[in-house]
Short mmCIF file of N, CA and C in Angstrom, two decimals:
data_model
loop_
_atom_site.label_atom_id
_atom_site.label_comp_id
_atom_site.label_asym_id
_atom_site.label_seq_id
_atom_site.Cartn_x
_atom_site.Cartn_y
_atom_site.Cartn_z
N PRO A 1 -11.95 0.53 -16.46
CA PRO A 1 -13.25 2.13 -15.92
C PRO A 1 -13.48 3.01 -14.64
N THR A 2 -13.81 3.21 -14.86
CA THR A 2 -13.49 5.16 -13.61
C THR A 2 -12.18 5.09 -12.79
N SER A 3 -12.17 3.69 -11.96
CA SER A 3 -11.23 3.59 -10.86
C SER A 3 -10.35 3.56 -11.24
N LEU A 4 -9.78 3.52 -12.21
CA LEU A 4 -8.08 2.85 -12.50
C LEU A 4 -7.90 4.17 -13.53
N LEU A 5 -9.42 5.64 -13.99
CA LEU A 5 -7.74 6.73 -13.96
C LEU A 5 -6.67 7.21 -12.99
N PRO A 6 -6.79 6.99 -12.49
CA PRO A 6 -5.96 7.52 -11.66
C PRO A 6 -4.41 6.59 -12.43
N GLU A 7 -4.19 5.50 -12.19
CA GLU A 7 -2.92 4.94 -13.42
C GLU A 7 -2.33 5.06 -14.11
N TRP A 8 -3.51 5.65 -15.52
CA TRP A 8 -2.92 6.87 -16.57
C TRP A 8 -2.89 7.76 -16.54
N SER A 9 -1.59 7.72 -17.40
CA SER A 9 -0.39 9.08 -17.14
C SER A 9 -0.86 9.39 -19.16
N GLY A 10 -1.31 8.89 -19.10
CA GLY A 10 -1.64 9.67 -21.00
C GLY A 10 0.30 10.10 -21.17
N ILE A 11 0.16 10.84 -22.01
CA ILE A 11 1.45 11.43 -22.20
C ILE A 11 2.77 11.44 -21.72
N ASP A 12 2.04 11.67 -20.47
CA ASP A 12 3.26 12.16 -18.82
C ASP A 12 3.59 9.86 -18.74
N VAL A 13 5.09 10.63 -18.68
CA VAL A 13 6.24 9.77 -18.31
C VAL A 13 5.62 9.38 -16.97
N PRO A 14 5.26 7.72 -16.27
CA PRO A 14 5.16 7.58 -15.14
C PRO A 14 6.31 7.88 -14.66
N GLU A 15 6.24 8.54 -12.77
CA GLU A 15 7.90 8.88 -12.23
C GLU A 15 7.78 7.40 -11.75
N PHE A 16 7.28 6.21 -10.97
CA PHE A 16 7.27 5.47 -10.53
C PHE A 16 6.33 4.42 -10.62
N ARG A 17 6.48 3.66 -12.45
CA ARG A 17 6.40 2.50 -12.84
C ARG A 17 7.65 2.48 -14.44
N THR A 18 7.29 1.69 -14.99
CA THR A 18 8.14 1.99 -16.33
C THR A 18 7.04 0.79 -16.54
N VAL A 19 6.49 2.04 -18.49
CA VAL A 19 6.26 1.16 -19.17
C VAL A 19 6.46 1.19 -20.55
N SER A 20 6.13 -0.32 -20.98
CA SER A 20 6.83 -1.44 -21.77
C SER A 20 5.06 -0.72 -23.32
N ALA A 21 6.92 0.03 -24.05
CA ALA A 21 5.92 -0.41 -25.42
C ALA A 21 7.03 0.28 -27.04
N GLU A 22 6.72 0.37 -27.93
CA GLU A 22 7.59 0.05 -28.96
C GLU A 22 7.92 1.48 -29.45
N SER A 23 6.11 1.62 -29.40
CA SER A 23 5.35 3.30 -29.97
C SER A 23 6.05 5.09 -29.08
N ARG A 24 6.80 6.38 -29.68
CA ARG A 24 6.59 6.77 -29.29
C ARG A 24 7.47 8.25 -29.37
N TRP A 25 5.41 9.04 -28.83
CA TRP A 25 5.29 10.20 -29.13
C TRP A 25 5.97 11.13 -29.23
N ASN A 26 7.05 11.77 -28.47
CA ASN A 26 7.65 12.37 -27.34
C ASN A 26 9.50 11.92 -27.81
N LEU A 27 9.88 11.69 -29.09
CA LEU A 27 11.31 11.27 -30.20
C LEU A 27 12.46 11.83 -29.10
N GLU A 28 12.31 12.39 -28.17
CA GLU A 28 13.45 13.24 -27.60
C GLU A 28 13.44 12.47 -25.42
N GLU A 29 12.33 11.15 -25.74
CA GLU A 29 12.08 10.61 -24.86
C GLU A 29 12.81 9.29 -24.38
N PRO A 30 13.38 8.92 -23.82
CA PRO A 30 13.71 7.75 -24.00
C PRO A 30 12.84 6.51 -22.86
N ARG A 31 12.14 7.14 -22.40
CA ARG A 31 11.38 6.36 -21.57
C ARG A 31 9.98 6.09 -22.10
N ALA A 32 9.31 4.99 -21.93
CA ALA A 32 7.18 5.54 -22.26
C ALA A 32 6.31 5.64 -21.56
N CYS A 33 5.20 5.55 -22.61
CA CYS A 33 3.90 6.96 -21.37
C CYS A 33 2.87 5.72 -22.26
N ASP A 34 1.73 5.85 -20.87
CA ASP A 34 0.65 5.02 -21.16
C ASP A 34 0.73 4.74 -23.54
N TYR A 35 0.38 6.28 -23.18
CA TYR A 35 -0.27 7.16 -24.50
C TYR A 35 0.91 5.69 -25.32
N ASP A 36 1.89 6.21 -25.31
CA ASP A 36 2.63 5.09 -26.77
C ASP A 36 2.21 3.93 -26.51
N ARG A 37 2.51 3.08 -25.77
CA ARG A 37 1.07 2.35 -25.31
C ARG A 37 0.43 1.75 -26.19
N ALA A 38 -0.94 3.49 -26.21
CA ALA A 38 -2.42 2.77 -27.34
C ALA A 38 -1.84 2.85 -28.31
N CYS A 39 -0.06 3.98 -29.49
CA CYS A 39 -0.12 4.10 -29.52
C CYS A 39 0.45 2.79 -30.57
N ASP A 40 0.72 1.52 -29.94
CA ASP A 40 1.52 0.29 -30.01
C ASP A 40 0.35 -1.13 -30.66
N VAL A 41 -0.79 -0.51 -30.52
CA VAL A 41 -2.17 -0.86 -31.18
C VAL A 41 -2.31 -0.52 -32.70
N ASP A 42 -1.97 -2.14 -33.68
CA ASP A 42 -2.45 -2.09 -34.39
C ASP A 42 -3.40 -2.32 -35.31
N ASP A 43 -4.91 -2.04 -34.85
CA ASP A 43 -6.00 -2.74 -35.06
C ASP A 43 -6.39 -2.47 -34.52
N TYR A 44 -7.98 -1.72 -35.51
CA TYR A 44 -9.37 -1.32 -35.10
C TYR A 44 -9.32 -1.20 -33.65
N VAL A 45 -8.97 -1.83 -32.86
CA VAL A 45 -9.50 -2.17 -31.42
C VAL A 45 -8.52 -2.83 -30.75
N ALA A 46 -8.87 -2.96 -29.28
CA ALA A 46 -7.22 -4.31 -28.57
C ALA A 46 -7.37 -3.45 -26.79
N ALA A 47 -8.49 -4.57 -26.28
CA ALA A 47 -7.32 -4.40 -24.36
C ALA A 47 -6.41 -4.70 -24.42
N ILE A 48 -5.63 -3.57 -22.99
CA ILE A 48 -3.91 -3.12 -22.68
C ILE A 48 -4.59 -3.49 -21.59
N THR A 49 -3.57 -3.82 -21.13
CA THR A 49 -3.69 -3.89 -18.99
C THR A 49 -3.33 -2.15 -18.41
N VAL A 50 -3.85 -2.17 -17.78
CA VAL A 50 -4.13 -0.71 -16.95
C VAL A 50 -4.04 -1.16 -15.56
N ALA A 51 -3.27 -1.17 -15.19
CA ALA A 51 -2.57 -1.35 -13.28
C ALA A 51 -3.61 -2.83 -12.65
N HIS A 52 -4.18 -3.34 -12.16
CA HIS A 52 -4.80 -4.53 -12.20
C HIS A 52 -5.30 -4.91 -13.01
N GLY A 53 -6.15 -3.98 -13.87
CA GLY A 53 -7.61 -4.86 -15.52
C GLY A 53 -7.05 -4.24 -16.67
N GLU A 54 -8.35 -3.17 -17.24
CA GLU A 54 -8.01 -3.54 -18.57
C GLU A 54 -8.21 -2.19 -19.25
N GLY A 55 -8.08 -1.65 -20.09
CA GLY A 55 -8.65 -1.05 -20.41
C GLY A 55 -8.61 -0.98 -22.29
N LEU A 56 -10.16 0.02 -22.81
CA LEU A 56 -10.03 -0.86 -24.54
C LEU A 56 -9.24 0.51 -25.38
N VAL A 57 -8.01 0.33 -26.40
CA VAL A 57 -8.39 0.75 -26.91
C VAL A 57 -8.89 1.33 -28.39
N LEU A 58 -9.75 2.14 -29.03
CA LEU A 58 -10.44 1.60 -30.06
C LEU A 58 -8.93 3.06 -30.73
N ASN A 59 -8.80 2.69 -31.27
CA ASN A 59 -7.06 3.28 -32.19
C ASN A 59 -8.12 3.48 -33.61
N ASP A 60 -7.11 4.67 -34.51
CA ASP A 60 -7.34 5.02 -35.43
C ASP A 60 -7.59 6.28 -35.00
N GLU A 61 -8.02 7.64 -36.05
CA GLU A 61 -8.56 8.23 -35.45
C GLU A 61 -9.26 9.27 -34.69
N PRO A 62 -8.68 10.05 -33.61
CA PRO A 62 -10.09 10.58 -33.26
C PRO A 62 -11.91 10.96 -33.84
N CYS A 63 -12.61 11.06 -32.62
CA CYS A 63 -13.93 11.13 -34.39
C CYS A 63 -14.63 11.14 -33.10
N ALA A 64 -15.97 12.05 -33.46
CA ALA A 64 -17.25 11.22 -32.65
C ALA A 64 -17.28 10.50 -32.15
N THR A 65 -17.82 9.67 -31.22
CA THR A 65 -18.10 8.25 -30.64
C THR A 65 -19.15 8.41 -30.19
N ALA A 66 -19.96 8.08 -29.87
CA ALA A 66 -21.62 7.05 -29.32
C ALA A 66 -21.52 5.71 -29.29
N TRP A 67 -22.22 5.33 -27.50
CA TRP A 67 -21.92 4.30 -27.00
C TRP A 67 -24.11 3.69 -27.47
N LEU A 68 -23.84 2.80 -27.76
CA LEU A 68 -25.25 2.34 -28.50
C LEU A 68 -25.51 1.52 -26.80
N PRO A 69 -26.45 1.74 -25.53
CA PRO A 69 -26.40 0.13 -24.61
C PRO A 69 -26.86 -0.56 -25.21
N ARG A 70 -26.91 -2.71 -24.94
CA ARG A 70 -27.63 -3.05 -25.64
C ARG A 70 -27.93 -4.44 -24.15
N ALA A 71 -28.93 -5.04 -23.85
CA ALA A 71 -28.97 -6.11 -23.43
C ALA A 71 -27.02 -6.81 -23.17
N TRP A 72 -27.09 -6.63 -23.57
CA TRP A 72 -26.15 -8.26 -23.72
C TRP A 72 -24.64 -6.90 -23.55
N GLY A 73 -24.52 -6.39 -23.26
CA GLY A 73 -23.68 -5.03 -23.56
C GLY A 73 -23.52 -3.92 -24.33
N GLY A 74 -23.10 -3.88 -26.03
CA GLY A 74 -23.27 -2.48 -25.90
C GLY A 74 -22.36 -2.41 -27.05
N VAL A 75 -22.45 -0.79 -27.92
CA VAL A 75 -21.99 -1.16 -29.13
C VAL A 75 -20.77 0.59 -29.64
N PHE A 76 -20.14 0.85 -29.22
CA PHE A 76 -19.44 1.80 -30.17
C PHE A 76 -19.45 2.63 -31.32
N ALA A 77 -20.12 3.53 -31.38
CA ALA A 77 -20.19 4.01 -33.04
C ALA A 77 -19.17 5.09 -32.88
N ARG A 78 -17.87 4.81 -33.92
CA ARG A 78 -17.67 5.35 -34.29
C ARG A 78 -17.63 6.30 -35.39
N TRP A 79 -17.82 7.77 -36.27
CA TRP A 79 -18.54 8.60 -36.40
C TRP A 79 -16.99 8.45 -38.13
N GLU A 80 -17.77 7.79 -39.36
CA GLU A 80 -16.17 7.62 -40.14
C GLU A 80 -16.72 9.41 -41.36
N PHE A 81 -17.79 8.91 -41.03
CA PHE A 81 -18.05 9.98 -42.39
C PHE A 81 -19.17 10.03 -42.46
N ALA A 82 -20.27 11.27 -42.52
CA ALA A 82 -21.93 11.70 -43.40
C ALA A 82 -22.21 12.95 -43.77
N GLU A 83 -23.35 13.16 -44.38
CA GLU A 83 -23.32 14.05 -45.32
C GLU A 83 -23.64 15.00 -43.13
N ASP A 84 -24.56 15.01 -42.15
CA ASP A 84 -24.56 15.64 -40.34
C ASP A 84 -25.32 15.04 -39.66
N ASP A 85 -25.31 15.29 -38.39
CA ASP A 85 -25.26 14.65 -37.77
C ASP A 85 -26.59 13.56 -38.13
N GLY A 86 -27.83 14.25 -38.40
CA GLY A 86 -29.19 13.63 -38.02
C GLY A 86 -28.45 12.37 -39.00
N THR A 87 -28.52 12.29 -40.27
CA THR A 87 -27.23 11.63 -40.99
C THR A 87 -27.23 10.13 -40.30
N MET A 88 -25.60 10.21 -39.85
CA MET A 88 -25.95 9.84 -38.96
C MET A 88 -26.70 8.98 -37.51
N GLU A 89 -26.66 9.20 -36.47
CA GLU A 89 -28.33 9.24 -36.05
C GLU A 89 -29.12 8.61 -36.64
N ARG A 90 -29.52 8.49 -37.55
CA ARG A 90 -30.91 7.97 -38.14
C ARG A 90 -29.78 6.47 -39.02
N ALA A 91 -28.27 6.02 -39.51
CA ALA A 91 -27.73 5.10 -39.67
C ALA A 91 -28.05 4.63 -38.30
N LEU A 92 -27.38 4.81 -37.27
CA LEU A 92 -27.07 4.30 -36.38
C LEU A 92 -29.08 3.49 -35.28
N LEU A 93 -29.39 4.72 -35.93
CA LEU A 93 -30.53 3.56 -35.17
C LEU A 93 -31.57 2.07 -36.36
N GLY A 94 -31.14 1.65 -37.29
CA GLY A 94 -31.05 0.42 -38.21
C GLY A 94 -30.40 0.19 -38.55
N ILE A 95 -29.50 0.01 -37.57
CA ILE A 95 -27.45 -1.66 -37.65
C ILE A 95 -28.02 -2.71 -37.00
N PRO A 96 -28.62 -3.42 -38.45
CA PRO A 96 -28.90 -4.99 -39.24
C PRO A 96 -27.83 -5.65 -38.35
N GLU A 97 -29.18 -6.94 -37.83
CA GLU A 97 -28.54 -7.80 -37.12
C GLU A 97 -27.39 -8.68 -37.88
N THR A 98 -27.76 -8.60 -38.92
CA THR A 98 -26.29 -9.75 -39.99
C THR A 98 -25.45 -8.88 -41.01
N LEU A 99 -25.09 -7.72 -39.90
CA LEU A 99 -23.74 -7.75 -39.87
C LEU A 99 -22.05 -9.20 -39.88
N HIS A 100 -21.65 -8.64 -40.65
CA HIS A 100 -20.23 -9.77 -40.62
C HIS A 100 -19.05 -8.90 -39.94
N TRP A 101 -18.95 -9.90 -38.26
CA TRP A 101 -18.16 -9.33 -36.95
C TRP A 101 -16.89 -9.70 -36.86
N GLU A 102 -15.65 -8.98 -37.29
CA GLU A 102 -14.17 -9.35 -36.52
C GLU A 102 -14.28 -9.98 -35.77
N ALA A 103 -13.78 -10.81 -34.89
CA ALA A 103 -13.90 -11.28 -32.98
C ALA A 103 -12.02 -9.94 -33.18
N LYS A 104 -12.65 -9.71 -32.18
CA LYS A 104 -10.57 -9.19 -31.64
C LYS A 104 -10.40 -8.78 -29.95
N GLY A 105 -10.82 -10.66 -29.45
CA GLY A 105 -10.24 -10.80 -28.70
C GLY A 105 -11.52 -10.41 -27.29
N GLU A 106 -10.72 -10.78 -26.27
CA GLU A 106 -11.87 -10.44 -24.68
C GLU A 106 -10.94 -9.04 -24.49
N LEU A 107 -12.21 -8.27 -23.14
CA LEU A 107 -11.78 -7.09 -22.54
C LEU A 107 -12.70 -8.43 -21.19
N HIS A 108 -11.29 -7.48 -20.07
CA HIS A 108 -11.91 -7.93 -19.04
C HIS A 108 -12.26 -6.60 -18.00
N LEU A 109 -13.76 -5.93 -17.63
CA LEU A 109 -13.89 -5.85 -16.61
C LEU A 109 -13.58 -5.61 -14.87
N VAL A 110 -12.64 -4.65 -14.76
CA VAL A 110 -12.79 -5.11 -12.96
C VAL A 110 -13.66 -4.01 -11.83
N GLY A 111 -14.58 -2.86 -12.55
CA GLY A 111 -14.92 -1.74 -12.00
C GLY A 111 -16.23 -1.82 -13.18
N SER A 112 -17.17 -0.91 -12.14
CA SER A 112 -18.19 0.25 -13.35
C SER A 112 -18.54 1.19 -12.91
N PRO A 113 -18.40 2.47 -14.20
CA PRO A 113 -18.47 2.28 -14.74
C PRO A 113 -17.62 2.75 -15.10
N GLN A 114 -17.82 2.88 -16.94
CA GLN A 114 -16.30 2.60 -17.78
C GLN A 114 -16.72 4.33 -17.94
N THR A 115 -15.39 4.90 -18.50
CA THR A 115 -14.97 6.31 -19.12
C THR A 115 -13.61 6.04 -20.57
N LEU A 116 -14.99 6.75 -21.06
CA LEU A 116 -14.27 7.21 -22.57
C LEU A 116 -13.07 7.86 -22.67
N PHE A 117 -12.04 8.50 -22.68
CA PHE A 117 -11.48 9.27 -22.44
C PHE A 117 -10.14 9.76 -23.88
N ASN A 118 -9.76 10.81 -24.20
CA ASN A 118 -8.50 10.54 -25.26
C ASN A 118 -7.34 9.83 -24.15
N SER A 119 -6.60 9.89 -24.80
CA SER A 119 -5.52 8.87 -24.79
C SER A 119 -4.10 9.09 -23.72
N ALA A 120 -3.98 10.69 -24.49
CA ALA A 120 -2.50 11.71 -24.24
C ALA A 120 -2.89 11.74 -22.87
N GLU A 121 -4.71 12.02 -22.37
CA GLU A 121 -4.50 12.46 -21.37
C GLU A 121 -4.27 11.40 -20.30
N PRO A 122 -3.88 12.28 -18.75
CA PRO A 122 -3.67 11.37 -17.52
C PRO A 122 -5.22 11.14 -17.05
N GLY A 123 -4.91 9.65 -17.32
CA GLY A 123 -6.52 10.13 -16.44
C GLY A 123 -7.13 10.73 -15.61
N ALA A 124 -6.28 11.05 -14.49
CA ALA A 124 -6.78 11.64 -12.99
C ALA A 124 -7.06 13.57 -13.58
N GLU A 125 -6.81 13.50 -14.60
CA GLU A 125 -6.76 14.97 -14.94
C GLU A 125 -7.44 15.84 -16.50
N PRO A 126 -8.91 16.28 -16.29
CA PRO A 126 -9.70 15.52 -18.00
C PRO A 126 -9.26 16.72 -18.52
N GLU A 127 -8.72 17.27 -19.26
CA GLU A 127 -8.48 18.05 -20.49
C GLU A 127 -9.23 18.52 -21.79
N ARG A 128 -10.66 16.86 -21.88
CA ARG A 128 -11.61 17.64 -23.30
C ARG A 128 -12.69 17.04 -22.29
N SER A 129 -13.85 16.94 -23.45
CA SER A 129 -14.86 16.36 -22.64
C SER A 129 -14.70 14.41 -22.61
N ARG A 130 -15.51 14.30 -21.85
CA ARG A 130 -15.71 12.64 -22.04
C ARG A 130 -16.64 12.43 -21.39
N MET A 131 -17.14 10.79 -21.57
CA MET A 131 -17.58 10.59 -21.96
C MET A 131 -17.80 9.13 -20.69
N GLU A 132 -19.40 8.60 -19.90
CA GLU A 132 -19.30 7.70 -19.09
C GLU A 132 -20.69 7.36 -19.18
N VAL A 133 -20.34 5.12 -19.48
CA VAL A 133 -20.48 4.41 -20.19
C VAL A 133 -21.07 3.22 -19.08
N ALA A 134 -22.26 2.88 -18.88
CA ALA A 134 -22.74 2.26 -17.27
C ALA A 134 -22.34 0.64 -18.29
N LEU A 135 -21.53 0.28 -18.15
CA LEU A 135 -20.51 -1.48 -18.59
C LEU A 135 -20.66 -2.88 -17.16
N GLY A 136 -21.34 -2.90 -17.19
CA GLY A 136 -21.25 -4.44 -15.43
C GLY A 136 -20.07 -4.36 -15.58
N GLU A 137 -19.12 -4.45 -14.22
CA GLU A 137 -17.98 -5.97 -14.21
C GLU A 137 -18.91 -7.19 -15.33
N GLY A 138 -17.29 -7.57 -15.30
CA GLY A 138 -16.93 -9.11 -15.98
C GLY A 138 -16.40 -9.17 -17.37
N ARG A 139 -16.27 -9.93 -18.11
CA ARG A 139 -15.68 -11.02 -19.51
C ARG A 139 -16.88 -10.07 -20.70
N TYR A 140 -16.00 -10.30 -21.65
CA TYR A 140 -16.78 -9.33 -22.71
C TYR A 140 -16.02 -9.83 -24.04
N THR A 141 -16.70 -10.04 -24.90
CA THR A 141 -15.67 -10.59 -25.90
C THR A 141 -15.87 -9.33 -26.78
N ILE A 142 -15.09 -8.71 -27.62
CA ILE A 142 -14.61 -7.14 -28.89
C ILE A 142 -15.52 -8.01 -30.12
N HIS A 143 -16.08 -7.38 -30.66
CA HIS A 143 -15.56 -7.45 -31.72
C HIS A 143 -15.62 -5.43 -32.57
N TRP A 144 -15.54 -6.01 -34.41
CA TRP A 144 -15.14 -4.88 -35.54
C TRP A 144 -15.17 -4.86 -36.28
N THR A 145 -16.59 -3.95 -36.77
CA THR A 145 -16.93 -3.39 -38.33
C THR A 145 -17.06 -2.96 -38.59
N ARG A 146 -17.19 -2.58 -40.16
CA ARG A 146 -17.57 -1.54 -40.98
C ARG A 146 -18.58 -1.46 -41.52
N TYR A 147 -19.69 -0.15 -40.88
CA TYR A 147 -21.03 -0.10 -41.58
C TYR A 147 -21.14 1.26 -41.60
N ARG A 148 -21.76 0.65 -43.59
CA ARG A 148 -21.77 1.51 -44.99
C ARG A 148 -22.94 1.04 -44.84
N PRO A 149 -24.72 2.09 -44.89
CA PRO A 149 -26.03 2.07 -44.69
C PRO A 149 -26.44 2.08 -46.60
N ASP A 150 -25.37 3.93 -46.47
CA ASP A 150 -25.15 4.40 -47.94
C ASP A 150 -24.00 4.72 -48.39
N PRO A 151 -23.40 5.05 -49.61
CA PRO A 151 -22.02 6.13 -49.86
C PRO A 151 -21.67 6.68 -49.37
N PRO A 152 -22.55 7.42 -49.01
CA PRO A 152 -21.83 8.74 -48.17
C PRO A 152 -21.84 8.43 -47.06
N THR A 153 -22.16 7.59 -46.24
CA THR A 153 -21.88 7.06 -44.60
C THR A 153 -21.20 5.56 -44.20
N SER A 154 -20.29 6.16 -43.27
CA SER A 154 -20.04 5.29 -42.91
C SER A 154 -19.45 5.02 -40.91
N ALA A 155 -19.68 4.02 -40.73
CA ALA A 155 -19.31 4.32 -39.47
C ALA A 155 -18.45 2.83 -38.54
N GLY A 156 -17.34 2.94 -37.98
CA GLY A 156 -17.08 1.54 -37.44
C GLY A 156 -18.20 1.16 -36.08
N LEU A 157 -17.73 -0.02 -35.90
CA LEU A 157 -18.39 -0.62 -34.77
C LEU A 157 -17.83 -1.76 -33.34
N ILE A 158 -18.21 -0.81 -32.79
CA ILE A 158 -16.94 -1.71 -31.51
C ILE A 158 -17.83 -2.24 -30.66
N ALA A 159 -18.25 -3.86 -30.38
CA ALA A 159 -19.30 -4.68 -29.50
C ALA A 159 -18.49 -5.31 -28.33
N LEU A 160 -19.31 -4.88 -28.18
CA LEU A 160 -19.31 -5.75 -26.52
C LEU A 160 -19.56 -6.44 -26.12
N ARG A 161 -19.46 -7.50 -26.47
CA ARG A 161 -21.06 -8.50 -25.81
C ARG A 161 -20.45 -9.54 -24.54
N ARG A 162 -21.03 -9.15 -23.43
CA ARG A 162 -20.99 -10.03 -21.95
C ARG A 162 -20.83 -11.36 -22.03
N VAL A 163 -19.91 -12.12 -21.84
CA VAL A 163 -19.27 -14.29 -21.78
C VAL A 163 -20.08 -14.47 -19.69
N ASN A 164 -21.00 -15.58 -20.75
CA ASN A 164 -21.53 -16.51 -19.95
C ASN A 164 -22.51 -16.58 -20.07
N GLY A 165 -23.26 -16.24 -22.02
CA GLY A 165 -24.84 -16.34 -22.13
C GLY A 165 -25.36 -15.60 -21.35
N ARG A 166 -25.07 -14.39 -21.41
CA ARG A 166 -25.82 -13.56 -21.58
C ARG A 166 -26.22 -12.70 -22.37
N GLU A 167 -27.59 -12.31 -23.22
CA GLU A 167 -27.78 -12.52 -24.53
C GLU A 167 -29.10 -12.02 -24.19
#
């Protein structure tokens, strides 16, 4: 949640807390940073602890990402490849309900709205553009799939579905 942004240090080693992580982006620094924790995620998506809440790591290469709100939560669509913007936009309008989704855990949101940003940045100090996502507090299941409507178009999709039957 946006309220937890000050708790994220990005590539800076936090001064007053210890971070546990296997990865090290700065090989000369023995202490870990929050970006190292994000890099520890060995899957397309995962929830990690941030202060008294959780954040969502969208792993893999940095890429254009859109938020597609739904009554039950929403879908992050991560552009992998397409001929142009229009091709991707048309593909995202036609996402079939019958896709096979892989379960990737749960996310507990302690506040709203959410902010999508590069995990290398300190949360309180924007360096690049960010995207605000209106997703309410609560628990969500996380699911992932690759969507290929045609050979030259592909997107990684991450669905967040509210738990407690609100679909």
